[in-house]
Amino acid sequence: MPIEHETVVSLNLILQLALFIALIYALLLARRREFKRHCLMLRMAFAAQILAILLLMSPAMGILLEPGVPTSFLVAEIFLHHALGLAVIPLFIYINLVYEKRLSPRFSMRSAMQAAAGMWVASLLMGFHLYFYLNY
């Protein structure tokens, strides 16, 4: 029995809100210098985000970006949201490889972490905007 589109979208919204809370908590852990817990929290959130992208967001994006749909601000926003989200993935992998000392740093870890967090939050906010625009 396939799940209705509205249910998938609602599940994704709930998950994204939970991930936003997890991101805030991870930032608090970093401020308290609890870096192992910070890293664990972000790794779990990142894994959940990858699953959300694959299972919940990709099917919805396929529906929105069918061939023949005219280009609009909405389509540009969807692509920017998508690009920011995808840009976080290699940056997150890089940060973890450097943290685990499997790769030597090419640039400041603090800058890399701030860039990853900024892109994730920007993509998240755009995702919330897209959700409310398309559903209300």
mmCIF file of the C-alpha atoms, coordinates in Angstrom:
data_MODEL
# 
_entry.id   MODEL 
# 
loop_
_atom_site.group_PDB 
_atom_site.id 
_atom_site.type_symbol 
_atom_site.label_atom_id 
_atom_site.label_alt_id 
_atom_site.label_comp_id 
_atom_site.label_asym_id 
_atom_site.label_entity_id 
_atom_site.label_seq_id 
_atom_site.pdbx_PDB_ins_code 
_atom_site.Cartn_x 
_atom_site.Cartn_y 
_atom_site.Cartn_z 
_atom_site.occupancy 
_atom_site.B_iso_or_equiv 
_atom_site.pdbx_formal_charge 
_atom_site.auth_seq_id 
_atom_site.auth_comp_id 
_atom_site.auth_asym_id 
_atom_site.auth_atom_id 
_atom_site.pdbx_PDB_model_num 
ATOM 1   C CA . MET A 1 1   ? 0.000  0.000  0.000   1.00 0.00 ? 1   MET A CA 1 
ATOM 2   C CA . PRO A 1 2   ? 1.712  3.217  -1.130  1.00 0.00 ? 2   PRO A CA 1 
ATOM 3   C CA . ILE A 1 3   ? 1.918  6.118  1.286   1.00 0.00 ? 3   ILE A CA 1 
ATOM 4   C CA . GLU A 1 4   ? 0.087  9.273  0.242   1.00 0.00 ? 4   GLU A CA 1 
ATOM 5   C CA . HIS A 1 5   ? 2.170  12.258 -0.842  1.00 0.00 ? 5   HIS A CA 1 
ATOM 6   C CA . GLU A 1 6   ? 0.836  14.437 1.992   1.00 0.00 ? 6   GLU A CA 1 
ATOM 7   C CA . THR A 1 7   ? 1.903  11.827 4.547   1.00 0.00 ? 7   THR A CA 1 
ATOM 8   C CA . VAL A 1 8   ? 5.436  11.668 3.122   1.00 0.00 ? 8   VAL A CA 1 
ATOM 9   C CA . VAL A 1 9   ? 5.696  15.458 3.147   1.00 0.00 ? 9   VAL A CA 1 
ATOM 10  C CA . SER A 1 10  ? 4.423  15.649 6.739   1.00 0.00 ? 10  SER A CA 1 
ATOM 11  C CA . LEU A 1 11  ? 6.845  12.940 7.891   1.00 0.00 ? 11  LEU A CA 1 
ATOM 12  C CA . ASN A 1 12  ? 9.696  14.834 6.281   1.00 0.00 ? 12  ASN A CA 1 
ATOM 13  C CA . LEU A 1 13  ? 8.650  18.095 7.954   1.00 0.00 ? 13  LEU A CA 1 
ATOM 14  C CA . ILE A 1 14  ? 8.585  16.404 11.369  1.00 0.00 ? 14  ILE A CA 1 
ATOM 15  C CA . LEU A 1 15  ? 11.985 14.801 10.734  1.00 0.00 ? 15  LEU A CA 1 
ATOM 16  C CA . GLN A 1 16  ? 13.490 18.104 9.583   1.00 0.00 ? 16  GLN A CA 1 
ATOM 17  C CA . LEU A 1 17  ? 12.239 19.859 12.713  1.00 0.00 ? 17  LEU A CA 1 
ATOM 18  C CA . ALA A 1 18  ? 13.809 17.097 14.827  1.00 0.00 ? 18  ALA A CA 1 
ATOM 19  C CA . LEU A 1 19  ? 17.070 17.445 12.889  1.00 0.00 ? 19  LEU A CA 1 
ATOM 20  C CA . PHE A 1 20  ? 17.025 21.204 13.415  1.00 0.00 ? 20  PHE A CA 1 
ATOM 21  C CA . ILE A 1 21  ? 16.698 20.630 17.162  1.00 0.00 ? 21  ILE A CA 1 
ATOM 22  C CA . ALA A 1 22  ? 19.539 18.089 16.964  1.00 0.00 ? 22  ALA A CA 1 
ATOM 23  C CA . LEU A 1 23  ? 21.698 20.648 15.135  1.00 0.00 ? 23  LEU A CA 1 
ATOM 24  C CA . ILE A 1 24  ? 21.052 23.254 17.825  1.00 0.00 ? 24  ILE A CA 1 
ATOM 25  C CA . TYR A 1 25  ? 21.862 20.698 20.530  1.00 0.00 ? 25  TYR A CA 1 
ATOM 26  C CA . ALA A 1 26  ? 25.083 19.740 18.713  1.00 0.00 ? 26  ALA A CA 1 
ATOM 27  C CA . LEU A 1 27  ? 26.091 23.402 18.595  1.00 0.00 ? 27  LEU A CA 1 
ATOM 28  C CA . LEU A 1 28  ? 25.504 23.663 22.345  1.00 0.00 ? 28  LEU A CA 1 
ATOM 29  C CA . LEU A 1 29  ? 27.659 20.573 22.878  1.00 0.00 ? 29  LEU A CA 1 
ATOM 30  C CA . ALA A 1 30  ? 30.458 22.171 20.844  1.00 0.00 ? 30  ALA A CA 1 
ATOM 31  C CA . ARG A 1 31  ? 30.220 25.349 22.909  1.00 0.00 ? 31  ARG A CA 1 
ATOM 32  C CA . ARG A 1 32  ? 30.578 23.221 26.040  1.00 0.00 ? 32  ARG A CA 1 
ATOM 33  C CA . ARG A 1 33  ? 33.607 21.611 24.397  1.00 0.00 ? 33  ARG A CA 1 
ATOM 34  C CA . GLU A 1 34  ? 31.981 18.164 24.438  1.00 0.00 ? 34  GLU A CA 1 
ATOM 35  C CA . PHE A 1 35  ? 33.353 17.357 21.008  1.00 0.00 ? 35  PHE A CA 1 
ATOM 36  C CA . LYS A 1 36  ? 32.843 13.567 21.029  1.00 0.00 ? 36  LYS A CA 1 
ATOM 37  C CA . ARG A 1 37  ? 29.151 13.962 21.826  1.00 0.00 ? 37  ARG A CA 1 
ATOM 38  C CA . HIS A 1 38  ? 28.937 16.834 19.324  1.00 0.00 ? 38  HIS A CA 1 
ATOM 39  C CA . CYS A 1 39  ? 30.388 14.640 16.574  1.00 0.00 ? 39  CYS A CA 1 
ATOM 40  C CA . LEU A 1 40  ? 28.172 11.690 17.459  1.00 0.00 ? 40  LEU A CA 1 
ATOM 41  C CA . MET A 1 41  ? 25.060 13.875 17.408  1.00 0.00 ? 41  MET A CA 1 
ATOM 42  C CA . LEU A 1 42  ? 25.953 15.344 14.020  1.00 0.00 ? 42  LEU A CA 1 
ATOM 43  C CA . ARG A 1 43  ? 26.809 11.941 12.552  1.00 0.00 ? 43  ARG A CA 1 
ATOM 44  C CA . MET A 1 44  ? 23.440 10.554 13.614  1.00 0.00 ? 44  MET A CA 1 
ATOM 45  C CA . ALA A 1 45  ? 21.652 13.644 12.285  1.00 0.00 ? 45  ALA A CA 1 
ATOM 46  C CA . PHE A 1 46  ? 23.586 13.413 9.029   1.00 0.00 ? 46  PHE A CA 1 
ATOM 47  C CA . ALA A 1 47  ? 22.675 9.730  8.585   1.00 0.00 ? 47  ALA A CA 1 
ATOM 48  C CA . ALA A 1 48  ? 19.011 10.559 9.214   1.00 0.00 ? 48  ALA A CA 1 
ATOM 49  C CA . GLN A 1 49  ? 19.255 13.413 6.701   1.00 0.00 ? 49  GLN A CA 1 
ATOM 50  C CA . ILE A 1 50  ? 20.701 11.134 4.008   1.00 0.00 ? 50  ILE A CA 1 
ATOM 51  C CA . LEU A 1 51  ? 17.842 8.675  4.585   1.00 0.00 ? 51  LEU A CA 1 
ATOM 52  C CA . ALA A 1 52  ? 15.331 11.531 4.401   1.00 0.00 ? 52  ALA A CA 1 
ATOM 53  C CA . ILE A 1 53  ? 16.830 12.711 1.121   1.00 0.00 ? 53  ILE A CA 1 
ATOM 54  C CA . LEU A 1 54  ? 16.699 9.248  -0.400  1.00 0.00 ? 54  LEU A CA 1 
ATOM 55  C CA . LEU A 1 55  ? 13.341 8.089  0.939   1.00 0.00 ? 55  LEU A CA 1 
ATOM 56  C CA . LEU A 1 56  ? 11.270 11.241 1.342   1.00 0.00 ? 56  LEU A CA 1 
ATOM 57  C CA . MET A 1 57  ? 12.685 14.166 -0.611  1.00 0.00 ? 57  MET A CA 1 
ATOM 58  C CA . SER A 1 58  ? 13.818 12.569 -3.875  1.00 0.00 ? 58  SER A CA 1 
ATOM 59  C CA . PRO A 1 59  ? 10.372 11.244 -4.823  1.00 0.00 ? 59  PRO A CA 1 
ATOM 60  C CA . ALA A 1 60  ? 8.814  14.639 -4.046  1.00 0.00 ? 60  ALA A CA 1 
ATOM 61  C CA . MET A 1 61  ? 11.454 16.475 -6.072  1.00 0.00 ? 61  MET A CA 1 
ATOM 62  C CA . GLY A 1 62  ? 10.835 14.163 -9.024  1.00 0.00 ? 62  GLY A CA 1 
ATOM 63  C CA . ILE A 1 63  ? 7.167  15.142 -8.996  1.00 0.00 ? 63  ILE A CA 1 
ATOM 64  C CA . LEU A 1 64  ? 7.945  18.870 -8.794  1.00 0.00 ? 64  LEU A CA 1 
ATOM 65  C CA . LEU A 1 65  ? 10.564 18.877 -11.523 1.00 0.00 ? 65  LEU A CA 1 
ATOM 66  C CA . GLU A 1 66  ? 8.846  16.857 -14.233 1.00 0.00 ? 66  GLU A CA 1 
ATOM 67  C CA . PRO A 1 67  ? 9.974  17.643 -17.797 1.00 0.00 ? 67  PRO A CA 1 
ATOM 68  C CA . GLY A 1 68  ? 8.024  20.418 -19.429 1.00 0.00 ? 68  GLY A CA 1 
ATOM 69  C CA . VAL A 1 69  ? 7.418  22.392 -16.245 1.00 0.00 ? 69  VAL A CA 1 
ATOM 70  C CA . PRO A 1 70  ? 8.282  26.023 -17.018 1.00 0.00 ? 70  PRO A CA 1 
ATOM 71  C CA . THR A 1 71  ? 11.250 27.546 -15.208 1.00 0.00 ? 71  THR A CA 1 
ATOM 72  C CA . SER A 1 72  ? 10.247 29.819 -12.365 1.00 0.00 ? 72  SER A CA 1 
ATOM 73  C CA . PHE A 1 73  ? 11.534 31.283 -9.120  1.00 0.00 ? 73  PHE A CA 1 
ATOM 74  C CA . LEU A 1 74  ? 10.172 28.171 -7.404  1.00 0.00 ? 74  LEU A CA 1 
ATOM 75  C CA . VAL A 1 75  ? 12.230 25.853 -9.597  1.00 0.00 ? 75  VAL A CA 1 
ATOM 76  C CA . ALA A 1 76  ? 15.332 28.002 -9.016  1.00 0.00 ? 76  ALA A CA 1 
ATOM 77  C CA . GLU A 1 77  ? 14.724 27.863 -5.262  1.00 0.00 ? 77  GLU A CA 1 
ATOM 78  C CA . ILE A 1 78  ? 14.315 24.073 -5.409  1.00 0.00 ? 78  ILE A CA 1 
ATOM 79  C CA . PHE A 1 79  ? 17.612 23.724 -7.274  1.00 0.00 ? 79  PHE A CA 1 
ATOM 80  C CA . LEU A 1 80  ? 19.417 26.054 -4.848  1.00 0.00 ? 80  LEU A CA 1 
ATOM 81  C CA . HIS A 1 81  ? 17.971 24.138 -1.882  1.00 0.00 ? 81  HIS A CA 1 
ATOM 82  C CA . HIS A 1 82  ? 19.125 20.917 -3.504  1.00 0.00 ? 82  HIS A CA 1 
ATOM 83  C CA . ALA A 1 83  ? 22.598 22.267 -4.331  1.00 0.00 ? 83  ALA A CA 1 
ATOM 84  C CA . LEU A 1 84  ? 23.186 23.574 -0.807  1.00 0.00 ? 84  LEU A CA 1 
ATOM 85  C CA . GLY A 1 85  ? 22.084 20.267 0.692   1.00 0.00 ? 85  GLY A CA 1 
ATOM 86  C CA . LEU A 1 86  ? 24.351 18.303 -1.625  1.00 0.00 ? 86  LEU A CA 1 
ATOM 87  C CA . ALA A 1 87  ? 27.308 20.630 -0.959  1.00 0.00 ? 87  ALA A CA 1 
ATOM 88  C CA . VAL A 1 88  ? 27.117 19.791 2.746   1.00 0.00 ? 88  VAL A CA 1 
ATOM 89  C CA . ILE A 1 89  ? 27.728 16.088 2.067   1.00 0.00 ? 89  ILE A CA 1 
ATOM 90  C CA . PRO A 1 90  ? 31.358 16.211 0.836   1.00 0.00 ? 90  PRO A CA 1 
ATOM 91  C CA . LEU A 1 91  ? 32.154 18.924 3.367   1.00 0.00 ? 91  LEU A CA 1 
ATOM 92  C CA . PHE A 1 92  ? 30.780 16.753 6.175   1.00 0.00 ? 92  PHE A CA 1 
ATOM 93  C CA . ILE A 1 93  ? 32.832 13.788 4.933   1.00 0.00 ? 93  ILE A CA 1 
ATOM 94  C CA . TYR A 1 94  ? 35.953 15.975 4.747   1.00 0.00 ? 94  TYR A CA 1 
ATOM 95  C CA . ILE A 1 95  ? 35.427 17.258 8.309   1.00 0.00 ? 95  ILE A CA 1 
ATOM 96  C CA . ASN A 1 96  ? 35.021 13.729 9.639   1.00 0.00 ? 96  ASN A CA 1 
ATOM 97  C CA . LEU A 1 97  ? 38.080 12.422 7.803   1.00 0.00 ? 97  LEU A CA 1 
ATOM 98  C CA . VAL A 1 98  ? 40.211 15.243 9.201   1.00 0.00 ? 98  VAL A CA 1 
ATOM 99  C CA . TYR A 1 99  ? 38.759 14.782 12.688  1.00 0.00 ? 99  TYR A CA 1 
ATOM 100 C CA . GLU A 1 100 ? 39.580 11.063 12.565  1.00 0.00 ? 100 GLU A CA 1 
ATOM 101 C CA . LYS A 1 101 ? 43.097 11.975 11.312  1.00 0.00 ? 101 LYS A CA 1 
ATOM 102 C CA . ARG A 1 102 ? 42.653 10.040 8.073   1.00 0.00 ? 102 ARG A CA 1 
ATOM 103 C CA . LEU A 1 103 ? 43.228 13.179 6.040   1.00 0.00 ? 103 LEU A CA 1 
ATOM 104 C CA . SER A 1 104 ? 45.432 16.184 6.682   1.00 0.00 ? 104 SER A CA 1 
ATOM 105 C CA . PRO A 1 105 ? 43.554 19.496 6.849   1.00 0.00 ? 105 PRO A CA 1 
ATOM 106 C CA . ARG A 1 106 ? 43.709 21.717 3.762   1.00 0.00 ? 106 ARG A CA 1 
ATOM 107 C CA . PHE A 1 107 ? 41.940 24.617 5.441   1.00 0.00 ? 107 PHE A CA 1 
ATOM 108 C CA . SER A 1 108 ? 40.653 25.637 8.859   1.00 0.00 ? 108 SER A CA 1 
ATOM 109 C CA . MET A 1 109 ? 38.391 23.040 10.454  1.00 0.00 ? 109 MET A CA 1 
ATOM 110 C CA . ARG A 1 110 ? 36.445 25.804 12.164  1.00 0.00 ? 110 ARG A CA 1 
ATOM 111 C CA . SER A 1 111 ? 35.759 27.432 8.793   1.00 0.00 ? 111 SER A CA 1 
ATOM 112 C CA . ALA A 1 112 ? 34.734 24.105 7.279   1.00 0.00 ? 112 ALA A CA 1 
ATOM 113 C CA . MET A 1 113 ? 32.370 23.385 10.169  1.00 0.00 ? 113 MET A CA 1 
ATOM 114 C CA . GLN A 1 114 ? 30.850 26.861 10.033  1.00 0.00 ? 114 GLN A CA 1 
ATOM 115 C CA . ALA A 1 115 ? 30.379 26.571 6.270   1.00 0.00 ? 115 ALA A CA 1 
ATOM 116 C CA . ALA A 1 116 ? 28.722 23.155 6.636   1.00 0.00 ? 116 ALA A CA 1 
ATOM 117 C CA . ALA A 1 117 ? 26.427 24.408 9.403   1.00 0.00 ? 117 ALA A CA 1 
ATOM 118 C CA . GLY A 1 118 ? 25.569 27.558 7.458   1.00 0.00 ? 118 GLY A CA 1 
ATOM 119 C CA . MET A 1 119 ? 24.747 25.668 4.279   1.00 0.00 ? 119 MET A CA 1 
ATOM 120 C CA . TRP A 1 120 ? 22.719 23.098 6.207   1.00 0.00 ? 120 TRP A CA 1 
ATOM 121 C CA . VAL A 1 121 ? 20.693 25.806 7.969   1.00 0.00 ? 121 VAL A CA 1 
ATOM 122 C CA . ALA A 1 122 ? 20.205 27.773 4.729   1.00 0.00 ? 122 ALA A CA 1 
ATOM 123 C CA . SER A 1 123 ? 19.026 24.641 2.942   1.00 0.00 ? 123 SER A CA 1 
ATOM 124 C CA . LEU A 1 124 ? 16.769 23.768 5.870   1.00 0.00 ? 124 LEU A CA 1 
ATOM 125 C CA . LEU A 1 125 ? 15.178 27.233 5.918   1.00 0.00 ? 125 LEU A CA 1 
ATOM 126 C CA . MET A 1 126 ? 14.650 27.105 2.167   1.00 0.00 ? 126 MET A CA 1 
ATOM 127 C CA . GLY A 1 127 ? 13.089 23.662 2.600   1.00 0.00 ? 127 GLY A CA 1 
ATOM 128 C CA . PHE A 1 128 ? 10.663 25.042 5.194   1.00 0.00 ? 128 PHE A CA 1 
ATOM 129 C CA . HIS A 1 129 ? 9.819  27.895 2.818   1.00 0.00 ? 129 HIS A CA 1 
ATOM 130 C CA . LEU A 1 130 ? 9.218  25.448 -0.020  1.00 0.00 ? 130 LEU A CA 1 
ATOM 131 C CA . TYR A 1 131 ? 7.048  23.285 2.220   1.00 0.00 ? 131 TYR A CA 1 
ATOM 132 C CA . PHE A 1 132 ? 4.813  26.173 3.274   1.00 0.00 ? 132 PHE A CA 1 
ATOM 133 C CA . TYR A 1 133 ? 4.688  27.643 -0.237  1.00 0.00 ? 133 TYR A CA 1 
ATOM 134 C CA . LEU A 1 134 ? 3.650  24.350 -1.822  1.00 0.00 ? 134 LEU A CA 1 
ATOM 135 C CA . ASN A 1 135 ? 1.267  23.191 0.887   1.00 0.00 ? 135 ASN A CA 1 
ATOM 136 C CA . TYR A 1 136 ? -0.528 26.341 2.083   1.00 0.00 ? 136 TYR A CA 1 
# 
